[in-house]
């Protein structure tokens, strides 16, 4: 059973692995099956769930909310994270995909999320992507209003560079608690561009998305050398699957990322939970790095 951990000095406490619901509509679950899926990851100690207003063409939050309505006891066992700030063409009024981070939109999106989930507070709200038209003062005003009303307990960002993060932080009277970033052996750029250094410096834990490359890690012929190395390390460590080795590789980063699981299969979620028992040596970590990138350290 996984135990919750503080992700920033003033909280919140999240499970060390997070369940991602981006693909919920692809899983074809009935509302009752969604309840059973949530209960399954709660039993493993995976209590934090990741959403966004746009997931499933703006349908995932409401589908999740349907399950919460069926089983109201679930809400207080969960920490609910959602995001706003992207406008997709799934809405007919959006002629083009764009970003929107003005105060009105952030307040409205948070209200919509609460309504879709049938809840009265969000545990964490993130700005989904950096917006070239983002006015930091406006985002800060929206965050402060949501904080003041108790509708959102904590705030963060996603896919922000360190300077974008620092800009927004400079306008806020409380700390942003995370930067949600793409982290995997097949996407290593944030390991060396300062993003994870900033998290370590501020003692906040990043959330890691697409840890398995969105599934490409298993089926892209380009990643066969990586799969071979992961299999070798799997045998050496006694891990039961390649994904356990991948999650262990991410968990070894000193900024202590929280991997977000993207699978809709209960057995794979259980498998992911076992990755906290897999410990890699430094040399195993660098072998995986090299196999993914195709070159050695200088
Ligand atoms: N902040 C952002 O910009 C951002 C962007 C993308 C995602 N996210 C968050 O991160 C979460 C995870 O992202 P993700 O879904 O891309 O994660 P992922 O774990 O990299 O990919 C999940 C995909 O991999 C497949 N998969 C898992 N294990 C497999 C295996 N052993 N063999 C073959 N296929 C396998 C899954 O299929 P099955 O379902 O069949 O197992 C699923 O389609 C999302 O739900 C979302 O919450 C955030």
CSV table of C-alpha atoms and ligand atoms in Angstrom, one decimal:
chain,number,residue,atom,x,y,z
A,1,UNK,CA,0.0,0.0,0.0
A,2,UNK,CA,1.5,3.4,-1.1
A,3,UNK,CA,1.6,6.1,1.5
A,4,UNK,CA,0.8,9.8,0.7
A,5,UNK,CA,3.8,12.2,0.6
A,6,UNK,CA,4.0,16.0,0.8
A,7,UNK,CA,4.8,17.5,-2.7
A,8,UNK,CA,5.7,20.9,-1.4
A,9,UNK,CA,6.5,22.4,2.1
A,10,UNK,CA,2.9,23.6,2.7
A,11,UNK,CA,1.3,20.5,1.1
A,12,UNK,CA,-0.7,19.0,-0.5
A,13,UNK,CA,0.0,15.3,0.3
A,14,UNK,CA,-0.3,13.2,-2.8
A,15,UNK,CA,0.2,9.5,-3.5
A,16,UNK,CA,3.7,8.7,-4.9
A,17,UNK,CA,2.0,7.5,-8.1
A,18,UNK,CA,-0.9,9.4,-9.7
A,19,UNK,CA,-3.7,8.0,-11.9
A,20,UNK,CA,-4.1,9.9,-15.1
A,21,UNK,CA,-7.5,10.2,-16.7
A,22,UNK,CA,-6.6,11.7,-20.1
A,23,UNK,CA,-7.6,8.5,-21.9
A,24,UNK,CA,-10.8,7.7,-19.9
A,25,UNK,CA,-13.2,8.0,-22.8
A,26,UNK,CA,-11.0,5.5,-24.8
A,27,UNK,CA,-11.4,2.9,-22.1
A,28,UNK,CA,-15.1,2.4,-22.8
A,29,UNK,CA,-16.1,1.9,-19.2
A,30,UNK,CA,-19.6,2.1,-17.9
A,31,UNK,CA,-20.1,4.5,-14.9
A,32,UNK,CA,-20.1,1.4,-12.6
A,33,UNK,CA,-16.9,0.2,-14.1
A,34,UNK,CA,-15.4,3.6,-13.6
A,35,UNK,CA,-16.3,3.3,-9.9
A,36,UNK,CA,-14.6,-0.2,-9.7
A,37,UNK,CA,-11.5,1.2,-11.5
A,38,UNK,CA,-11.2,4.1,-9.0
A,39,UNK,CA,-11.7,1.7,-6.1
A,40,UNK,CA,-9.0,-0.5,-7.5
A,41,UNK,CA,-6.3,2.2,-7.5
A,42,UNK,CA,-7.5,3.5,-4.1
A,43,UNK,CA,-6.9,0.0,-2.7
A,44,UNK,CA,-3.3,0.2,-4.0
A,45,UNK,CA,-2.8,3.6,-2.3
A,46,UNK,CA,-3.0,5.6,-5.6
A,47,UNK,CA,-5.3,8.4,-4.3
A,48,UNK,CA,-4.4,11.3,-6.5
A,49,UNK,CA,-6.0,11.7,-9.9
A,50,UNK,CA,-5.0,13.9,-12.8
A,51,UNK,CA,-7.5,15.5,-15.2
A,52,UNK,CA,-7.8,18.5,-17.5
A,53,UNK,CA,-10.9,20.4,-18.7
A,54,UNK,CA,-10.1,19.4,-22.3
A,55,UNK,CA,-9.5,15.7,-21.8
A,56,UNK,CA,-11.7,13.5,-23.9
A,57,UNK,CA,-12.9,16.5,-25.9
A,58,UNK,CA,-14.1,18.1,-22.7
A,59,UNK,CA,-15.9,15.0,-21.5
A,60,UNK,CA,-13.6,13.2,-19.1
A,61,UNK,CA,-14.2,15.3,-16.0
A,62,UNK,CA,-18.0,14.8,-16.3
A,63,UNK,CA,-17.5,11.0,-16.9
A,64,UNK,CA,-15.4,10.8,-13.8
A,65,UNK,CA,-17.9,13.0,-11.9
A,66,UNK,CA,-20.6,10.5,-12.8
A,67,UNK,CA,-18.7,7.8,-11.0
A,68,UNK,CA,-18.2,10.1,-8.0
A,69,UNK,CA,-22.0,10.7,-7.9
A,70,UNK,CA,-22.6,7.0,-8.0
A,71,UNK,CA,-20.2,6.4,-5.1
A,72,UNK,CA,-20.1,9.7,-3.1
A,73,UNK,CA,-17.7,8.2,-0.4
A,74,UNK,CA,-14.9,8.2,-3.0
A,75,UNK,CA,-14.4,12.0,-3.2
A,76,UNK,CA,-12.8,12.4,0.3
A,77,UNK,CA,-10.4,9.5,-0.4
A,78,UNK,CA,-9.1,11.3,-3.5
A,79,UNK,CA,-6.9,14.3,-4.3
A,80,UNK,CA,-8.3,15.8,-7.5
A,81,UNK,CA,-6.0,17.7,-9.9
A,82,UNK,CA,-7.2,19.4,-13.0
A,83,UNK,CA,-5.9,21.9,-15.5
A,84,UNK,CA,-7.1,24.8,-17.7
A,85,UNK,CA,-5.7,27.1,-20.3
A,86,UNK,CA,-6.0,25.2,-23.5
A,87,UNK,CA,-8.9,25.8,-26.0
A,88,UNK,CA,-9.3,23.0,-28.5
A,89,UNK,CA,-11.3,22.7,-31.7
A,90,UNK,CA,-13.6,20.2,-30.0
A,91,UNK,CA,-15.7,23.3,-29.2
A,92,UNK,CA,-17.3,24.7,-32.4
A,93,UNK,CA,-16.6,28.3,-31.3
A,94,UNK,CA,-12.9,27.6,-31.4
A,95,UNK,CA,-11.8,28.0,-35.0
A,96,UNK,CA,-8.2,27.3,-34.1
A,97,UNK,CA,-6.5,25.6,-31.1
A,98,UNK,CA,-5.2,28.2,-28.8
A,99,UNK,CA,-4.3,29.1,-25.2
A,100,UNK,CA,-6.4,31.2,-22.9
A,101,UNK,CA,-5.2,32.3,-19.5
A,102,UNK,CA,-7.2,35.4,-18.8
A,103,UNK,CA,-8.8,35.7,-15.3
A,104,UNK,CA,-12.3,35.2,-16.6
A,105,UNK,CA,-11.5,31.9,-18.3
A,106,UNK,CA,-9.5,30.5,-15.4
A,107,UNK,CA,-12.4,31.3,-13.0
A,108,UNK,CA,-15.0,29.9,-15.4
A,109,UNK,CA,-13.0,26.8,-16.1
A,110,UNK,CA,-12.5,26.0,-12.4
A,111,UNK,CA,-16.3,26.4,-11.8
A,112,UNK,CA,-17.0,24.1,-14.8
A,113,UNK,CA,-14.6,21.5,-13.4
A,114,UNK,CA,-16.3,21.6,-9.9
A,115,UNK,CA,-19.7,21.2,-11.6
A,116,UNK,CA,-18.6,18.3,-13.8
A,117,UNK,CA,-17.0,16.5,-10.9
A,118,UNK,CA,-20.0,17.2,-8.6
A,119,UNK,CA,-17.6,18.5,-5.9
A,120,UNK,CA,-17.0,21.8,-4.0
A,121,UNK,CA,-13.2,22.1,-4.0
A,122,UNK,CA,-10.3,21.1,-6.3
A,123,UNK,CA,-7.2,20.0,-4.6
A,124,UNK,CA,-4.9,21.4,-7.3
A,125,UNK,CA,-5.4,23.5,-10.4
A,126,UNK,CA,-2.7,23.8,-13.0
A,127,UNK,CA,-2.2,26.1,-16.0
A,128,UNK,CA,-1.9,23.4,-18.7
A,129,UNK,CA,0.7,25.0,-21.0
A,130,UNK,CA,2.7,28.2,-21.2
A,131,UNK,CA,0.7,30.8,-23.1
A,132,UNK,CA,2.6,33.5,-25.0
A,133,UNK,CA,-0.2,35.9,-24.2
A,134,UNK,CA,-0.2,35.0,-20.4
A,135,UNK,CA,-0.3,38.1,-18.2
A,136,UNK,CA,1.1,36.8,-14.9
A,137,UNK,CA,-0.8,39.4,-12.9
A,138,UNK,CA,-4.1,38.2,-14.3
A,139,UNK,CA,-3.4,34.5,-13.6
A,140,UNK,CA,-2.3,35.5,-10.1
A,141,UNK,CA,-5.6,37.4,-9.6
A,142,UNK,CA,-7.6,34.4,-10.7
A,143,UNK,CA,-5.6,32.0,-8.4
A,144,UNK,CA,-6.0,34.3,-5.4
A,145,UNK,CA,-9.7,34.6,-5.9
A,146,UNK,CA,-10.1,30.8,-6.2
A,147,UNK,CA,-7.9,30.3,-3.1
A,148,UNK,CA,-9.8,32.9,-1.2
A,149,UNK,CA,-13.2,31.3,-2.0
A,150,UNK,CA,-11.8,27.9,-0.9
A,151,UNK,CA,-12.7,26.5,-4.4
A,152,UNK,CA,-9.1,25.5,-5.1
A,153,UNK,CA,-6.7,24.5,-2.4
A,154,UNK,CA,-3.4,24.6,-4.3
A,155,UNK,CA,-2.0,25.8,-7.6
A,156,UNK,CA,0.7,24.9,-10.1
A,157,UNK,CA,1.7,24.8,-13.7
A,158,UNK,CA,2.4,22.3,-16.4
A,159,UNK,CA,5.1,22.4,-19.2
A,160,UNK,CA,6.4,25.7,-17.9
A,161,UNK,CA,10.1,26.7,-18.4
A,162,UNK,CA,11.9,27.7,-15.2
A,163,UNK,CA,11.6,31.4,-16.2
A,164,UNK,CA,7.8,31.1,-16.9
A,165,UNK,CA,7.4,29.4,-13.5
A,166,UNK,CA,9.4,32.1,-11.7
A,167,UNK,CA,7.4,34.9,-13.4
A,168,UNK,CA,4.1,33.5,-12.2
A,169,UNK,CA,5.5,32.7,-8.8
A,170,UNK,CA,6.8,36.3,-8.4
A,171,UNK,CA,3.1,37.6,-8.5
A,172,UNK,CA,1.7,35.1,-5.9
A,173,UNK,CA,1.6,35.3,-2.1
A,174,UNK,CA,1.7,31.5,-1.9
A,175,UNK,CA,4.0,28.9,-3.5
A,176,UNK,CA,3.2,27.0,-6.7
A,177,UNK,CA,3.4,23.4,-5.6
A,178,UNK,CA,4.4,21.6,-8.9
A,179,UNK,CA,5.3,21.8,-12.5
A,180,UNK,CA,3.8,18.9,-14.4
A,181,UNK,CA,6.4,17.8,-17.1
A,182,UNK,CA,6.9,15.1,-19.7
A,183,UNK,CA,9.6,12.8,-18.2
A,184,UNK,CA,10.6,9.5,-19.6
A,185,UNK,CA,13.6,7.7,-21.0
A,186,UNK,CA,12.3,8.7,-24.4
A,187,UNK,CA,11.8,12.4,-23.4
A,188,UNK,CA,14.8,13.5,-21.3
A,189,UNK,CA,15.0,17.2,-22.1
A,190,UNK,CA,13.7,18.5,-18.7
A,191,UNK,CA,16.5,16.5,-17.0
A,192,UNK,CA,19.0,19.0,-18.2
A,193,UNK,CA,17.2,22.2,-19.2
A,194,UNK,CA,16.9,23.5,-15.6
A,195,UNK,CA,13.2,22.5,-15.1
A,196,UNK,CA,14.0,19.7,-12.6
A,197,UNK,CA,16.8,21.7,-11.0
A,198,UNK,CA,14.2,24.4,-10.2
A,199,UNK,CA,11.9,21.8,-8.6
A,200,UNK,CA,14.8,20.5,-6.5
A,201,UNK,CA,15.8,24.0,-5.6
A,202,UNK,CA,12.3,25.0,-4.5
A,203,UNK,CA,11.7,21.6,-2.9
A,204,UNK,CA,8.6,21.0,-4.9
A,205,UNK,CA,7.9,17.6,-6.6
A,206,UNK,CA,7.3,17.6,-10.4
A,207,UNK,CA,4.5,15.4,-11.7
A,208,UNK,CA,5.7,13.2,-14.6
A,209,UNK,CA,3.5,12.7,-17.7
A,210,UNK,CA,3.7,10.1,-20.5
A,211,UNK,CA,6.4,8.1,-18.6
A,212,UNK,CA,6.0,5.3,-21.1
A,213,UNK,CA,6.1,7.7,-24.1
A,214,UNK,CA,2.3,7.4,-24.4
A,215,UNK,CA,2.8,3.6,-25.1
A,216,UNK,CA,5.3,4.2,-28.0
A,217,UNK,CA,8.1,2.8,-25.8
A,218,UNK,CA,6.5,-0.6,-26.3
A,219,UNK,CA,5.7,-0.6,-30.0
A,220,UNK,CA,8.0,1.8,-31.8
A,221,UNK,CA,10.8,-0.1,-33.6
A,222,UNK,CA,13.1,2.8,-32.9
A,223,UNK,CA,13.1,2.0,-29.2
A,224,UNK,CA,14.1,-1.7,-29.5
A,225,UNK,CA,17.6,-1.0,-28.1
A,226,UNK,CA,15.9,0.6,-25.1
A,227,UNK,CA,13.5,-2.3,-24.6
A,228,UNK,CA,16.5,-4.7,-24.7
A,229,UNK,CA,18.3,-2.7,-22.0
A,230,UNK,CA,15.1,-2.4,-19.9
A,231,UNK,CA,14.7,-6.2,-20.1
A,232,UNK,CA,18.3,-6.7,-19.0
A,233,UNK,CA,17.8,-4.4,-16.0
A,234,UNK,CA,14.5,-6.0,-15.3
A,235,UNK,CA,16.2,-9.4,-14.9
A,236,UNK,CA,19.0,-8.0,-12.8
A,237,UNK,CA,16.6,-6.2,-10.4
A,238,UNK,CA,13.9,-8.8,-10.2
A,239,UNK,CA,11.3,-6.3,-11.5
A,240,UNK,CA,8.2,-8.0,-13.0
A,241,UNK,CA,7.8,-5.8,-16.1
A,242,UNK,CA,9.5,-3.2,-18.3
A,243,UNK,CA,7.3,-0.5,-17.0
A,244,UNK,CA,8.3,-1.1,-13.4
A,245,UNK,CA,11.9,-0.4,-14.5
A,246,UNK,CA,10.9,2.8,-16.3
A,247,UNK,CA,9.0,4.1,-13.3
A,248,UNK,CA,12.0,3.2,-11.0
A,249,UNK,CA,14.2,5.1,-13.5
A,250,UNK,CA,12.0,8.2,-13.1
A,251,UNK,CA,11.6,7.8,-9.3
A,252,UNK,CA,15.4,7.8,-9.0
A,253,UNK,CA,15.6,11.5,-10.1
A,254,UNK,CA,16.5,13.7,-7.1
A,255,UNK,CA,13.6,16.0,-7.7
A,256,UNK,CA,11.5,13.0,-6.8
A,257,UNK,CA,8.8,13.1,-9.6
A,258,UNK,CA,5.4,11.6,-9.2
A,259,UNK,CA,4.8,9.4,-12.2
A,260,UNK,CA,1.3,9.7,-13.7
A,261,UNK,CA,0.0,6.3,-14.9
A,262,UNK,CA,-1.9,6.4,-18.2
A,263,UNK,CA,-3.2,2.8,-18.5
A,264,UNK,CA,-6.8,2.0,-18.3
A,265,UNK,CA,-6.1,-1.7,-17.4
A,266,UNK,CA,-6.3,-2.5,-13.7
A,267,UNK,CA,-3.5,-5.1,-13.9
A,268,UNK,CA,-1.1,-2.5,-15.4
A,269,UNK,CA,-2.0,-0.1,-12.6
A,270,UNK,CA,-1.2,-2.8,-10.0
A,271,UNK,CA,2.1,-3.4,-11.9
A,272,UNK,CA,3.0,0.2,-11.7
A,273,UNK,CA,2.4,0.3,-7.9
A,274,UNK,CA,5.1,-2.4,-7.5
A,275,UNK,CA,7.7,-0.1,-9.1
A,276,UNK,CA,8.4,1.6,-5.8
A,277,UNK,CA,10.2,-1.6,-4.7
A,278,UNK,CA,12.5,-1.6,-7.7
A,279,UNK,CA,15.9,0.0,-6.9
A,280,UNK,CA,18.3,0.7,-9.7
A,281,UNK,CA,22.1,1.3,-9.4
A,282,UNK,CA,23.6,4.4,-10.8
A,283,UNK,CA,25.1,2.4,-13.7
A,284,UNK,CA,21.8,0.7,-14.5
A,285,UNK,CA,20.2,4.2,-14.6
A,286,UNK,CA,22.9,5.4,-17.1
A,287,UNK,CA,22.6,2.3,-19.2
A,288,UNK,CA,18.9,3.1,-19.7
A,289,UNK,CA,19.7,6.7,-20.5
A,290,UNK,CA,22.2,5.6,-23.1
A,291,UNK,CA,20.0,3.0,-24.7
A,292,UNK,CA,17.2,5.6,-25.0
A,293,UNK,CA,19.4,8.4,-26.4
A,294,UNK,CA,21.7,6.3,-28.5
A,295,UNK,CA,24.9,7.9,-27.2
A,296,UNK,CA,27.1,7.8,-24.1
A,297,UNK,CA,27.8,10.6,-21.6
A,298,UNK,CA,30.6,12.8,-22.9
B,1,LIG,N1,0.3,18.1,-18.6
B,1,LIG,C1,0.3,17.6,-19.8
B,1,LIG,O1,0.6,18.3,-20.8
B,1,LIG,C2,0.0,16.2,-20.1
B,1,LIG,C3,0.1,15.6,-21.4
B,1,LIG,C4,-0.2,14.3,-21.6
B,1,LIG,C5,-0.6,13.5,-20.5
B,1,LIG,N2,-0.7,14.1,-19.2
B,1,LIG,C6,-1.2,13.3,-18.1
B,1,LIG,O2,-0.3,12.1,-17.9
B,1,LIG,C7,-1.1,10.9,-17.9
B,1,LIG,C8,-0.3,9.8,-18.5
B,1,LIG,O3,0.0,10.1,-19.9
B,1,LIG,P1,0.0,8.9,-20.9
B,1,LIG,O4,-1.4,8.3,-21.0
B,1,LIG,O5,0.6,9.4,-22.2
B,1,LIG,O6,0.9,7.9,-20.2
B,1,LIG,P2,1.8,6.6,-20.7
B,1,LIG,O7,1.8,5.7,-19.5
B,1,LIG,O8,3.1,7.1,-21.2
B,1,LIG,O9,1.0,6.0,-21.9
B,1,LIG,C9,-0.2,5.3,-21.6
B,1,LIG,C10,-0.5,4.4,-22.9
B,1,LIG,O10,0.5,3.4,-22.9
B,1,LIG,C11,-0.2,2.2,-23.1
B,1,LIG,N3,0.5,1.1,-22.3
B,1,LIG,C12,0.8,1.1,-21.0
B,1,LIG,N4,1.5,0.0,-20.7
B,1,LIG,C13,1.7,-0.7,-21.8
B,1,LIG,C14,2.3,-1.9,-22.1
B,1,LIG,N5,2.9,-2.7,-21.2
B,1,LIG,N6,2.3,-2.3,-23.4
B,1,LIG,C15,1.7,-1.6,-24.4
B,1,LIG,N7,1.1,-0.4,-24.2
B,1,LIG,C16,1.1,0.0,-22.9
B,1,LIG,C17,-1.6,2.4,-22.4
B,1,LIG,O11,-2.5,1.4,-23.0
B,1,LIG,P3,-3.5,0.6,-22.0
B,1,LIG,O12,-4.5,1.6,-21.5
B,1,LIG,O13,-4.1,-0.4,-23.0
B,1,LIG,O14,-2.7,0.0,-21.0
B,1,LIG,C18,-1.9,3.8,-22.8
B,1,LIG,O15,-2.4,3.9,-24.1
B,1,LIG,C19,-2.4,11.3,-18.7
B,1,LIG,O16,-3.5,10.5,-18.3
B,1,LIG,C20,-2.6,12.7,-18.2
B,1,LIG,O17,-3.2,12.7,-16.9
B,1,LIG,C21,-0.4,15.4,-19.0
